mmCIF file with all atom_site columns, C-alpha atoms and ligand atoms in Angstrom:
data_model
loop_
_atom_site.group_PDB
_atom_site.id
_atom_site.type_symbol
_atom_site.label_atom_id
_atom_site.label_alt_id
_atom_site.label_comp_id
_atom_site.label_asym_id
_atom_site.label_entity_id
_atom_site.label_seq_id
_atom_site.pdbx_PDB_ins_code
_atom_site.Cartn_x
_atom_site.Cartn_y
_atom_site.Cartn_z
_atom_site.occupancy
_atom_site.B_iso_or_equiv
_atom_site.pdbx_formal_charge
_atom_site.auth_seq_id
_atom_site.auth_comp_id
_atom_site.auth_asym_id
_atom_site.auth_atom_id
_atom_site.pdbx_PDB_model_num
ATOM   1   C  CA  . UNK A 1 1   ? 0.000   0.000   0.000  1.00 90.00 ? 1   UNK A CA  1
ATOM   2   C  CA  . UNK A 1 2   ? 1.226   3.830   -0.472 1.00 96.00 ? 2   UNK A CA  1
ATOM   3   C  CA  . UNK A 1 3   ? 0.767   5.732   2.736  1.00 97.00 ? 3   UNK A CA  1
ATOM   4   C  CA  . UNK A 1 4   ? 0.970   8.864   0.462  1.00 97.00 ? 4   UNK A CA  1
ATOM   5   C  CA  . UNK A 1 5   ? -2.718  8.058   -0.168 1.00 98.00 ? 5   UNK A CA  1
ATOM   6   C  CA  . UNK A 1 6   ? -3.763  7.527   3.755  1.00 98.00 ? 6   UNK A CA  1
ATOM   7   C  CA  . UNK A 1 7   ? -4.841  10.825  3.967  1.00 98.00 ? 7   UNK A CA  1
ATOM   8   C  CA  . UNK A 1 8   ? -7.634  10.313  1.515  1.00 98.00 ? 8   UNK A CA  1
ATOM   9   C  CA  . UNK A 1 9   ? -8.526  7.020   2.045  1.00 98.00 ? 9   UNK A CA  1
ATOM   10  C  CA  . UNK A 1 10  ? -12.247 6.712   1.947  1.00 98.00 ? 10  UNK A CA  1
ATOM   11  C  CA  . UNK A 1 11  ? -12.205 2.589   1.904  1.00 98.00 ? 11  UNK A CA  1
ATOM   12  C  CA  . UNK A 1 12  ? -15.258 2.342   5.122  1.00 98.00 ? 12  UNK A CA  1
ATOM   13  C  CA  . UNK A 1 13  ? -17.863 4.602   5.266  1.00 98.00 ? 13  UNK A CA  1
ATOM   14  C  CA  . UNK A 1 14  ? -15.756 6.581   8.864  1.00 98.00 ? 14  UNK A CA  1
ATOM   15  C  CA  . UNK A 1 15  ? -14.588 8.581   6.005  1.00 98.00 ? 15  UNK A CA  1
ATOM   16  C  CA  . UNK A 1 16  ? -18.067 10.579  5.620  1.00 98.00 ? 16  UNK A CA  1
ATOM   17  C  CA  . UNK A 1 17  ? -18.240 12.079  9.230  1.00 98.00 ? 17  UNK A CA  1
ATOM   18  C  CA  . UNK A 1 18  ? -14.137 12.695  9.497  1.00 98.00 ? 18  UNK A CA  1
ATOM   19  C  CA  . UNK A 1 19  ? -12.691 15.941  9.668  1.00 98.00 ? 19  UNK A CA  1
ATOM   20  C  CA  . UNK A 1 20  ? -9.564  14.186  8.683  1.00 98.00 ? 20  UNK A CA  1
ATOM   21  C  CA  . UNK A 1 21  ? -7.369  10.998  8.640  1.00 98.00 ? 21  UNK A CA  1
ATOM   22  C  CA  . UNK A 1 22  ? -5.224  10.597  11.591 1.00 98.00 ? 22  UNK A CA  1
ATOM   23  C  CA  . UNK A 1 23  ? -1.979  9.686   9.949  1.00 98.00 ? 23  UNK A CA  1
ATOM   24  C  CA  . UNK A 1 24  ? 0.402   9.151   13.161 1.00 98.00 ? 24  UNK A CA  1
ATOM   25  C  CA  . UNK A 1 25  ? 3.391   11.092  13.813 1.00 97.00 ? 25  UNK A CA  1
ATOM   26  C  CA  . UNK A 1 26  ? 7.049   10.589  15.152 1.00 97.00 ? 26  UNK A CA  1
ATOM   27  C  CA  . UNK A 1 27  ? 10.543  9.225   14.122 1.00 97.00 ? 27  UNK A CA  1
ATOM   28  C  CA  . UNK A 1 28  ? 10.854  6.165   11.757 1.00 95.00 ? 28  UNK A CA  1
ATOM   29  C  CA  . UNK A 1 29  ? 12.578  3.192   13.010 1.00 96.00 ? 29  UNK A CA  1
ATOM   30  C  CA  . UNK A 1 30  ? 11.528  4.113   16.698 1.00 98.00 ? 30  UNK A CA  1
ATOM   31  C  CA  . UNK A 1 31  ? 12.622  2.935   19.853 1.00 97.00 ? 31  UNK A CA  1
ATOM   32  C  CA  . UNK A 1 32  ? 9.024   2.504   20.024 1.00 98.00 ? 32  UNK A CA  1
ATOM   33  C  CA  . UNK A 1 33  ? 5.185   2.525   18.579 1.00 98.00 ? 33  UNK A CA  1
ATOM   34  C  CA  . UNK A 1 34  ? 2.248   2.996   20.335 1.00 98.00 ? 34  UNK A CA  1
ATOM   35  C  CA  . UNK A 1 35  ? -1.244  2.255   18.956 1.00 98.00 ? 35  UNK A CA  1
ATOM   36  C  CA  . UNK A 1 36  ? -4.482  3.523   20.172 1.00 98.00 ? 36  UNK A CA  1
ATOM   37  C  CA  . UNK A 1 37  ? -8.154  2.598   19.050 1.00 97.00 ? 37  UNK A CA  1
ATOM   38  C  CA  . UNK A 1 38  ? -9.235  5.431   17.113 1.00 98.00 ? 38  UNK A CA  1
ATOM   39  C  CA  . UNK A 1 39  ? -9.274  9.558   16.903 1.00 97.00 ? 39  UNK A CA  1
ATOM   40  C  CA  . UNK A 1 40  ? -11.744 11.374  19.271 1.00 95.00 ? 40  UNK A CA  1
ATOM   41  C  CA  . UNK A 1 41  ? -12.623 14.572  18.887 1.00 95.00 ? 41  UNK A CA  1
ATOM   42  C  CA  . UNK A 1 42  ? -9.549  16.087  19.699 1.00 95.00 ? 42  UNK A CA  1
ATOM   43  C  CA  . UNK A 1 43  ? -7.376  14.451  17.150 1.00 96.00 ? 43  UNK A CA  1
ATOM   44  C  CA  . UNK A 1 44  ? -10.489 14.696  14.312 1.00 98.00 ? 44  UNK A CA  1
ATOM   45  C  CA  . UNK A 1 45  ? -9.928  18.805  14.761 1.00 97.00 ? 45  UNK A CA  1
ATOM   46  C  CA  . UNK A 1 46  ? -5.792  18.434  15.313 1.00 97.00 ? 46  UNK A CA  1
ATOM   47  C  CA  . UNK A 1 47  ? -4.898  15.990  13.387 1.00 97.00 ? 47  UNK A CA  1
ATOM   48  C  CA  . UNK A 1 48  ? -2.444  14.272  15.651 1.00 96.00 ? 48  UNK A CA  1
ATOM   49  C  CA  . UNK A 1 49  ? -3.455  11.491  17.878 1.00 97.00 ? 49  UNK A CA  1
ATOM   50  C  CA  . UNK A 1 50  ? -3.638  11.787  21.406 1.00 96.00 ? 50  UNK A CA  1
ATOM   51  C  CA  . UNK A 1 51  ? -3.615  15.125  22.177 1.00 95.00 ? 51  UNK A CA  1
ATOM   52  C  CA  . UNK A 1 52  ? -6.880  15.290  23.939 1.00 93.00 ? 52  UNK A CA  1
ATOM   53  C  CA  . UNK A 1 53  ? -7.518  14.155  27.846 1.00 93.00 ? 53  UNK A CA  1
ATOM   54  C  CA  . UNK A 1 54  ? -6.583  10.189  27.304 1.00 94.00 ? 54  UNK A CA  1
ATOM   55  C  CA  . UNK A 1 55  ? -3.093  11.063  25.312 1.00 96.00 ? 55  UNK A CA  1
ATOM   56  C  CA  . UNK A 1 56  ? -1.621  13.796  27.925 1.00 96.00 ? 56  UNK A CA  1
ATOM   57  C  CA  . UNK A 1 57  ? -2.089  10.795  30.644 1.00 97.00 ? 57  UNK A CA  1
ATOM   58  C  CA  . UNK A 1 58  ? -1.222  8.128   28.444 1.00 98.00 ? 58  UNK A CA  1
ATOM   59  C  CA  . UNK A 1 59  ? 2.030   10.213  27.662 1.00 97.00 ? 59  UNK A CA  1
ATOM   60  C  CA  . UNK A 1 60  ? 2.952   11.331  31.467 1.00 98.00 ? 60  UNK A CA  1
ATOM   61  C  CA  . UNK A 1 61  ? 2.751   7.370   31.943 1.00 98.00 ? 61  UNK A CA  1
ATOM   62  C  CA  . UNK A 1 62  ? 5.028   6.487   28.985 1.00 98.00 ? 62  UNK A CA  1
ATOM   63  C  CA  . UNK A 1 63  ? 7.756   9.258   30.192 1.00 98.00 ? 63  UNK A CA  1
ATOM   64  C  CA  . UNK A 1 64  ? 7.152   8.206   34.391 1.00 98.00 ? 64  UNK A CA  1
ATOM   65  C  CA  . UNK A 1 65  ? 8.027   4.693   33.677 1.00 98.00 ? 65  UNK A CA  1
ATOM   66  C  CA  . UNK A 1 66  ? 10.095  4.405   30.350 1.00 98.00 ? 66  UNK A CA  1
ATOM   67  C  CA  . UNK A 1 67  ? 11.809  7.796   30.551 1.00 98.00 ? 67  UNK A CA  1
ATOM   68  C  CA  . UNK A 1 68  ? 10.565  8.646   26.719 1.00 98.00 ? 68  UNK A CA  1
ATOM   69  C  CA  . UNK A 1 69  ? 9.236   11.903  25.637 1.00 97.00 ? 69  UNK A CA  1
ATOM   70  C  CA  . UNK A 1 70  ? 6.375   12.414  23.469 1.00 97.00 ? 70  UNK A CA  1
ATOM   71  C  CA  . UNK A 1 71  ? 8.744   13.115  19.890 1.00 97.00 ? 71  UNK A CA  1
ATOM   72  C  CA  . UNK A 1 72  ? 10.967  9.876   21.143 1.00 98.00 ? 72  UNK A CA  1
ATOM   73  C  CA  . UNK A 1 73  ? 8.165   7.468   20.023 1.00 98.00 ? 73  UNK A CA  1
ATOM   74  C  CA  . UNK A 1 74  ? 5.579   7.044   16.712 1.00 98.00 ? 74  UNK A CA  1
ATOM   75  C  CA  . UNK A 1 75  ? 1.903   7.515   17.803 1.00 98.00 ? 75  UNK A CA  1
ATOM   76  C  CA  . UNK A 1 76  ? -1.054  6.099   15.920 1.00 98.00 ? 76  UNK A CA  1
ATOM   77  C  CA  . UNK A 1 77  ? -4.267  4.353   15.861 1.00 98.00 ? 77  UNK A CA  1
ATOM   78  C  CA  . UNK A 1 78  ? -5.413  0.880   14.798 1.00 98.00 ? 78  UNK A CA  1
ATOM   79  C  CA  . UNK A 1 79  ? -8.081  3.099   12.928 1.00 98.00 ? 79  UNK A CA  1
ATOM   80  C  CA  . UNK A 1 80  ? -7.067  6.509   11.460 1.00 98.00 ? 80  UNK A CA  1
ATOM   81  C  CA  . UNK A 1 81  ? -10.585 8.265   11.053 1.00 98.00 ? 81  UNK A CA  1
ATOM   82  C  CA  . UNK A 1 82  ? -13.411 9.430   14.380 1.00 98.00 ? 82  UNK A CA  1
ATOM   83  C  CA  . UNK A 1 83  ? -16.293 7.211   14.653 1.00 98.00 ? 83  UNK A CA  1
ATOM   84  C  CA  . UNK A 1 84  ? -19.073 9.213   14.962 1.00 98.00 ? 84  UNK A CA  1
ATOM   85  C  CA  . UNK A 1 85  ? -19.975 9.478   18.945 1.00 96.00 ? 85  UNK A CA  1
ATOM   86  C  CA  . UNK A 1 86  ? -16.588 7.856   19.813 1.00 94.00 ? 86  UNK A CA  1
ATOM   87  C  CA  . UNK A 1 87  ? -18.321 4.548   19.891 1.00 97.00 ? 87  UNK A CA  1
ATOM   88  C  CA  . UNK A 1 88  ? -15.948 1.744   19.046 1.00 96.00 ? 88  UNK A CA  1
ATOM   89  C  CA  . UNK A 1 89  ? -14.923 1.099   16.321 1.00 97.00 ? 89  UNK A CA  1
ATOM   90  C  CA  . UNK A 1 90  ? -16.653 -1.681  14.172 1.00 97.00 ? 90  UNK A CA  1
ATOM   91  C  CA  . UNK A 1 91  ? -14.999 -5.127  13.684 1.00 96.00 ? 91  UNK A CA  1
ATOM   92  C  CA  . UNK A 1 92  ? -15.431 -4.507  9.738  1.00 98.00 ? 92  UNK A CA  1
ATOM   93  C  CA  . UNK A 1 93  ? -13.663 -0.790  10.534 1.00 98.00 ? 93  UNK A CA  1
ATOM   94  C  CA  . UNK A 1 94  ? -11.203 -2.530  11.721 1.00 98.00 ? 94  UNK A CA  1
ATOM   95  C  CA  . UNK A 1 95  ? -10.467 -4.860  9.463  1.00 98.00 ? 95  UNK A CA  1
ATOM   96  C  CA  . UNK A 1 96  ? -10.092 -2.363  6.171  1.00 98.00 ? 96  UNK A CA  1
ATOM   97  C  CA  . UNK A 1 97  ? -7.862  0.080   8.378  1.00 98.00 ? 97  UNK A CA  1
ATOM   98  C  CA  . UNK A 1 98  ? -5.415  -2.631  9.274  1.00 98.00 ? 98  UNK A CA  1
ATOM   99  C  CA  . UNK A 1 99  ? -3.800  -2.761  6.097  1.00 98.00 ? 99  UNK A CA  1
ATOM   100 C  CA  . UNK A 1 100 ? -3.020  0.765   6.703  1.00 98.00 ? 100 UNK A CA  1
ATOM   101 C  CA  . UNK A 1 101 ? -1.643  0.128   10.119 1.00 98.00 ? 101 UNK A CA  1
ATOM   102 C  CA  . UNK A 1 102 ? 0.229   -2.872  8.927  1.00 98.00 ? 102 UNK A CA  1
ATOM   103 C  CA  . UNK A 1 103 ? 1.830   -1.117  6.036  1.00 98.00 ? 103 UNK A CA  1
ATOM   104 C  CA  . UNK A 1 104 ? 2.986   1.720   8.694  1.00 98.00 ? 104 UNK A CA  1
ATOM   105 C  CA  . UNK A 1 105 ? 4.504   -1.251  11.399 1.00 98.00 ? 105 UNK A CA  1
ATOM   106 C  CA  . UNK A 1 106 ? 6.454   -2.864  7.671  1.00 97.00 ? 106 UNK A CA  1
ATOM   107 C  CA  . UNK A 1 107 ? 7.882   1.098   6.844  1.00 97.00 ? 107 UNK A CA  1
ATOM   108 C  CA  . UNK A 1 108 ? 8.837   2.206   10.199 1.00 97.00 ? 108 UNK A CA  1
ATOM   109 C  CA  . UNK A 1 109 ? 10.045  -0.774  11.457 1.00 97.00 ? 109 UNK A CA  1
ATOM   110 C  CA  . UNK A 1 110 ? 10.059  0.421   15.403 1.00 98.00 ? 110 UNK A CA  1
ATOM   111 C  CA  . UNK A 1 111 ? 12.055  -1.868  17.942 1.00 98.00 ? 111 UNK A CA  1
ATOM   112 C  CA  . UNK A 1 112 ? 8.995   -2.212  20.215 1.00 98.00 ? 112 UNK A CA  1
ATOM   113 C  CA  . UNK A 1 113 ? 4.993   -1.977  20.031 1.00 98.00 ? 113 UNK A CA  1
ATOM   114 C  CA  . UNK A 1 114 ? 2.713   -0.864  23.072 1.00 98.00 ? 114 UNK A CA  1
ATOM   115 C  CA  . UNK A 1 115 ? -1.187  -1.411  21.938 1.00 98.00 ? 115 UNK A CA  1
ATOM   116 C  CA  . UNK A 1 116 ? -3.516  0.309   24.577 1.00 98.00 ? 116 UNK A CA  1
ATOM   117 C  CA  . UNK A 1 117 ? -7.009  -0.925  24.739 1.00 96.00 ? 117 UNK A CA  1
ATOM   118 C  CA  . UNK A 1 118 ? -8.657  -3.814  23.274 1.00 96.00 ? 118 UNK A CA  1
ATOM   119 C  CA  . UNK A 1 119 ? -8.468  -3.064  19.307 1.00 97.00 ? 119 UNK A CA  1
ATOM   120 C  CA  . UNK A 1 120 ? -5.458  -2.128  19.006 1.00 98.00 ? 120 UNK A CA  1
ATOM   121 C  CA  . UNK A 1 121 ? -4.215  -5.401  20.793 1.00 98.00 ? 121 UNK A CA  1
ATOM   122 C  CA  . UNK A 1 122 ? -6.577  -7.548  18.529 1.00 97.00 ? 122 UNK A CA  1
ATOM   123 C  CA  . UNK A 1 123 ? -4.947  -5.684  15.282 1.00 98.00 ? 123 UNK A CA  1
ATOM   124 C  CA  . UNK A 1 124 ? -1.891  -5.603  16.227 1.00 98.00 ? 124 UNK A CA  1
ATOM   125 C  CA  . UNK A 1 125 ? -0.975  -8.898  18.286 1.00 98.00 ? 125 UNK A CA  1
ATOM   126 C  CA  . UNK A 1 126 ? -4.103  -10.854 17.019 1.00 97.00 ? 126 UNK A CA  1
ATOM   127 C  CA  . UNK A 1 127 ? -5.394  -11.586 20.688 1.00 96.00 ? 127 UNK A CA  1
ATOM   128 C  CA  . UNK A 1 128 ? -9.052  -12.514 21.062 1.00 91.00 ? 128 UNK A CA  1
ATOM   129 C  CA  . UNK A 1 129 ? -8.517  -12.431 24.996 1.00 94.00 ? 129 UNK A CA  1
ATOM   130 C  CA  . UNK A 1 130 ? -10.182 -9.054  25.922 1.00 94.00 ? 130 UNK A CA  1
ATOM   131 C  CA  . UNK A 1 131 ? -7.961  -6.616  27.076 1.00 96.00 ? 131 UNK A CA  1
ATOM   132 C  CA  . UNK A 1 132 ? -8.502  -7.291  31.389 1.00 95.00 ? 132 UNK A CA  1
ATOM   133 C  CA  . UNK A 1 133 ? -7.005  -11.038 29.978 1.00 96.00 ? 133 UNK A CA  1
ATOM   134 C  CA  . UNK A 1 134 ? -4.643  -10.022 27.421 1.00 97.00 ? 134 UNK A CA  1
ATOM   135 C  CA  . UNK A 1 135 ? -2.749  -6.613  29.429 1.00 97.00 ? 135 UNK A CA  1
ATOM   136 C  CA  . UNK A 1 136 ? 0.699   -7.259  30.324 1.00 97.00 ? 136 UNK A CA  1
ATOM   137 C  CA  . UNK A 1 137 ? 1.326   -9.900  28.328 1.00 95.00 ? 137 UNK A CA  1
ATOM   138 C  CA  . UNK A 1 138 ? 4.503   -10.359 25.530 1.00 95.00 ? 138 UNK A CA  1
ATOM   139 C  CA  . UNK A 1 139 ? 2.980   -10.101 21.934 1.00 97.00 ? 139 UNK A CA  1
ATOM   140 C  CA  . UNK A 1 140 ? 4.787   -10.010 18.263 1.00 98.00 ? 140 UNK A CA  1
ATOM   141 C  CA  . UNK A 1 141 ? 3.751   -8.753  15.414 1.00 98.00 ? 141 UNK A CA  1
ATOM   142 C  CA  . UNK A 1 142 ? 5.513   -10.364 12.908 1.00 96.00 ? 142 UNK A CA  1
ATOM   143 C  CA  . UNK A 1 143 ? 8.981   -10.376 14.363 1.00 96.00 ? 143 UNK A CA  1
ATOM   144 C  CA  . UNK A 1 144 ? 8.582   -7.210  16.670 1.00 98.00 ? 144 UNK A CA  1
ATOM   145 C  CA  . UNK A 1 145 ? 7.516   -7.941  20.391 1.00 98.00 ? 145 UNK A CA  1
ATOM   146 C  CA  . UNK A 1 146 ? 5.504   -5.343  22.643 1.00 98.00 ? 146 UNK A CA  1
ATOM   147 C  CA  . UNK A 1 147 ? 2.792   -5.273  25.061 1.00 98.00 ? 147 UNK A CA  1
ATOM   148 C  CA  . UNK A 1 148 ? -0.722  -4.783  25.450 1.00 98.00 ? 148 UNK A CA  1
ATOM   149 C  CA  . UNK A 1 149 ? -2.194  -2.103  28.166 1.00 98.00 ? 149 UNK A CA  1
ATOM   150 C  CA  . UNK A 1 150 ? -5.507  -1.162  28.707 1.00 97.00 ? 150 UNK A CA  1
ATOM   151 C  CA  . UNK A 1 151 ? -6.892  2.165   26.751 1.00 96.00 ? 151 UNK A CA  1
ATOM   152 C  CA  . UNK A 1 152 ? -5.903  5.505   29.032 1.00 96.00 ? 152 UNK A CA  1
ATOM   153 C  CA  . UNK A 1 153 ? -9.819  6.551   29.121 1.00 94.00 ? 153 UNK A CA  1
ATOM   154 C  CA  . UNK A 1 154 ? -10.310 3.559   30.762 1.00 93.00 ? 154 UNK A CA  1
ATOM   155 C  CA  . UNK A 1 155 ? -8.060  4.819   33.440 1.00 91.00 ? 155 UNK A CA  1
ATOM   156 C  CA  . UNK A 1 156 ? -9.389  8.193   33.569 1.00 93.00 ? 156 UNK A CA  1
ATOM   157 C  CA  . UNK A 1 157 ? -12.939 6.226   33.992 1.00 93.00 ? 157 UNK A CA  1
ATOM   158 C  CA  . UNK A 1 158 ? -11.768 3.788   36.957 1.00 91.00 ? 158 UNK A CA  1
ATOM   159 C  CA  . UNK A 1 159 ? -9.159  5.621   38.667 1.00 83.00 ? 159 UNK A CA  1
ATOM   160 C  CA  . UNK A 1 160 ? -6.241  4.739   40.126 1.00 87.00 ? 160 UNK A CA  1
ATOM   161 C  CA  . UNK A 1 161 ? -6.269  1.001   39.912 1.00 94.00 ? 161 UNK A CA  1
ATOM   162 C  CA  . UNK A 1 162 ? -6.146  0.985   36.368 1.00 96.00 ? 162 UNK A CA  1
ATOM   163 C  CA  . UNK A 1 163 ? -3.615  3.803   36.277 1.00 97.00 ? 163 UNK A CA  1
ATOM   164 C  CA  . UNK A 1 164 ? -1.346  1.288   38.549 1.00 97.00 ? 164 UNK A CA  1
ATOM   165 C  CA  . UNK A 1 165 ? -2.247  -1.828  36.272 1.00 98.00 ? 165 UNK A CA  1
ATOM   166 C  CA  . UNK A 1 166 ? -1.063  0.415   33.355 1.00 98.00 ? 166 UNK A CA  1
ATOM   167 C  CA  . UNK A 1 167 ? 2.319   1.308   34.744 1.00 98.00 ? 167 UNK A CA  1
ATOM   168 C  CA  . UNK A 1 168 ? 2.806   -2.519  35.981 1.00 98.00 ? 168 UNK A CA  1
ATOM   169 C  CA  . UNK A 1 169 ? 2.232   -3.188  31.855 1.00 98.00 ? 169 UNK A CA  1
ATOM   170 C  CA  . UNK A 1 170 ? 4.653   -0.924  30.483 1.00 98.00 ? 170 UNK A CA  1
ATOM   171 C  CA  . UNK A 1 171 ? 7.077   -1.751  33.753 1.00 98.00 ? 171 UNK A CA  1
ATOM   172 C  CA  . UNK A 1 172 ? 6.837   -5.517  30.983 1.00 98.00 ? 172 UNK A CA  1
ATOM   173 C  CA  . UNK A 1 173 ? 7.567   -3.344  28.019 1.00 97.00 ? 173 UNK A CA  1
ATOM   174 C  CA  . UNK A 1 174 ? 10.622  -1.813  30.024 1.00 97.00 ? 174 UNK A CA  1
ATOM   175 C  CA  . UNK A 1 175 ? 12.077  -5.452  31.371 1.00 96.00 ? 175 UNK A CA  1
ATOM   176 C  CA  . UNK A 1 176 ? 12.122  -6.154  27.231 1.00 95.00 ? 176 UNK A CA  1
ATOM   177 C  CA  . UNK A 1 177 ? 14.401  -2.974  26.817 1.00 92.00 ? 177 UNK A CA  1
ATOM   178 C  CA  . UNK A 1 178 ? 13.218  0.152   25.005 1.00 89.00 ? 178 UNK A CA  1
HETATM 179 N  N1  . URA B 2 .   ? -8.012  7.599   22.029 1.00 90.80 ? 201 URA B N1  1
HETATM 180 C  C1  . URA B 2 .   ? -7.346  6.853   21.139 1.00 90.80 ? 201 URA B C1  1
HETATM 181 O  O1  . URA B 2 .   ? -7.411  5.637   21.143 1.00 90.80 ? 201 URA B O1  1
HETATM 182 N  N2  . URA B 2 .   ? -6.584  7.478   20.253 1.00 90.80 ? 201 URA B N2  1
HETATM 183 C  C2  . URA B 2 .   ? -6.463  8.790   20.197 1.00 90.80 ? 201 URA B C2  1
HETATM 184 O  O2  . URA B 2 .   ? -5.744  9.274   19.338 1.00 90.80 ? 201 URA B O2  1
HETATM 185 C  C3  . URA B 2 .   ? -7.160  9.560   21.130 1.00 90.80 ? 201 URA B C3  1
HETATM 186 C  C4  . URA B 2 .   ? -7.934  8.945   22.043 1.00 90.80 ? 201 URA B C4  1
HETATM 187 FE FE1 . SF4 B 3 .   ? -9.733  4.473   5.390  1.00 90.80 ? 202 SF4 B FE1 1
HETATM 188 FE FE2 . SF4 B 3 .   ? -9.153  3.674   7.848  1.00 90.80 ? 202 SF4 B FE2 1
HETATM 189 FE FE3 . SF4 B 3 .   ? -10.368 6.006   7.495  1.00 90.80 ? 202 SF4 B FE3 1
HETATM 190 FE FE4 . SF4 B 3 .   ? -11.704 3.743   7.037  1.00 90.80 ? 202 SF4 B FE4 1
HETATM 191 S  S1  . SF4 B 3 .   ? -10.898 4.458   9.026  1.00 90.80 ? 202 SF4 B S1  1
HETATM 192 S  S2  . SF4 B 3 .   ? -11.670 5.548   5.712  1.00 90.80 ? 202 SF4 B S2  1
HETATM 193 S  S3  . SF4 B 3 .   ? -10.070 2.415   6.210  1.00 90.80 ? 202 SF4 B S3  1
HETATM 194 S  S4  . SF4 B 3 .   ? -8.300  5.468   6.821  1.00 90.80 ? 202 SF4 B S4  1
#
């Protein structure tokens, strides 16, 4: 695939209520990549992913317990465009966007993958488990191992339980050297 044309894909119908795709953005061949679900309505208007409530705690985690700042790592999502509402994204969705995501893991080649929340881990690592099985545990894409963690928003709904699970998870990623 040519990610010169990601920003005008229109292959599921999440391109009709975009503002725009949500490419991803950082270094090639990173220390390390970490995929999300999908845009909210932050990124939709910005343009970058993660910049909205979620992304700020997802990145103080990322810099507390692996010392990496926000332009040391590649950001994206498992799917680039909003779904309308924020509801999640459909399996379908999914499925057409991966060859995107796929096509971005084979050009950037990054040393490690983090996947928060349950459809990123699924496109990524291929688990069925749901993510409260599946967090903390090795996966590989291809050859490139990482870890799954659950989705920041969860955290900011629970609290500080799943804030702690989340930093035991990338406390994994750490042990496998970033
Ligand atoms: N949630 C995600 O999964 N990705 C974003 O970019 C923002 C919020
Ligand atoms: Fe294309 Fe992915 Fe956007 Fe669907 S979500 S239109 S597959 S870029």
């Amino acid at each position: 695939m040519d990610l010169t044309e990601l920003p005008f894909c229109t292959a599921c119908s999440l391109h009709e209520t975009r503002q725009r795709v949500v490419v991803g953005s950082g270094p090639t061949m990173p220390r390390l990549m970490v995929v999300g679900e999908a845009p909210g309505r932050s990124e939709d208007e910005g343009g970058e992913p993660f910049i909205g409530r979620s992304g700020q705690l997802l990145v103080r985690l990322i810099f507390e317990e692996l010392g990496l700042q926000r332009a040391d790592y590649f950001v994206t999502n498992a799917v680039k465009c909003r779904p309308p509402q924020n509801r999640t994204p459909r399996l379908s969705e999914a499925a057409t966007c991966r060859a995107w995501l796929v096509a971005q893991i084979d050009s950037l080649r990054p040393t490690r993958i983090l996947t928060v929340g349950n459809v990123a881990a699924k496109a990524v690592f291929g688990f069925s488990d749901g993510i409260s099985r599946a967090h903390g545990r090795l996966g590989l894409h291809q050859d490139i191992p990482g870890v799954a963690t659950y989705h920041p928003a969860a955290a900011l709904r629970a609290g500080p339980n799943v804030v702690d699970v989340m930093r035991a998870d990338l406390r994994v990623l750490r042990a496998l050297g970033v």
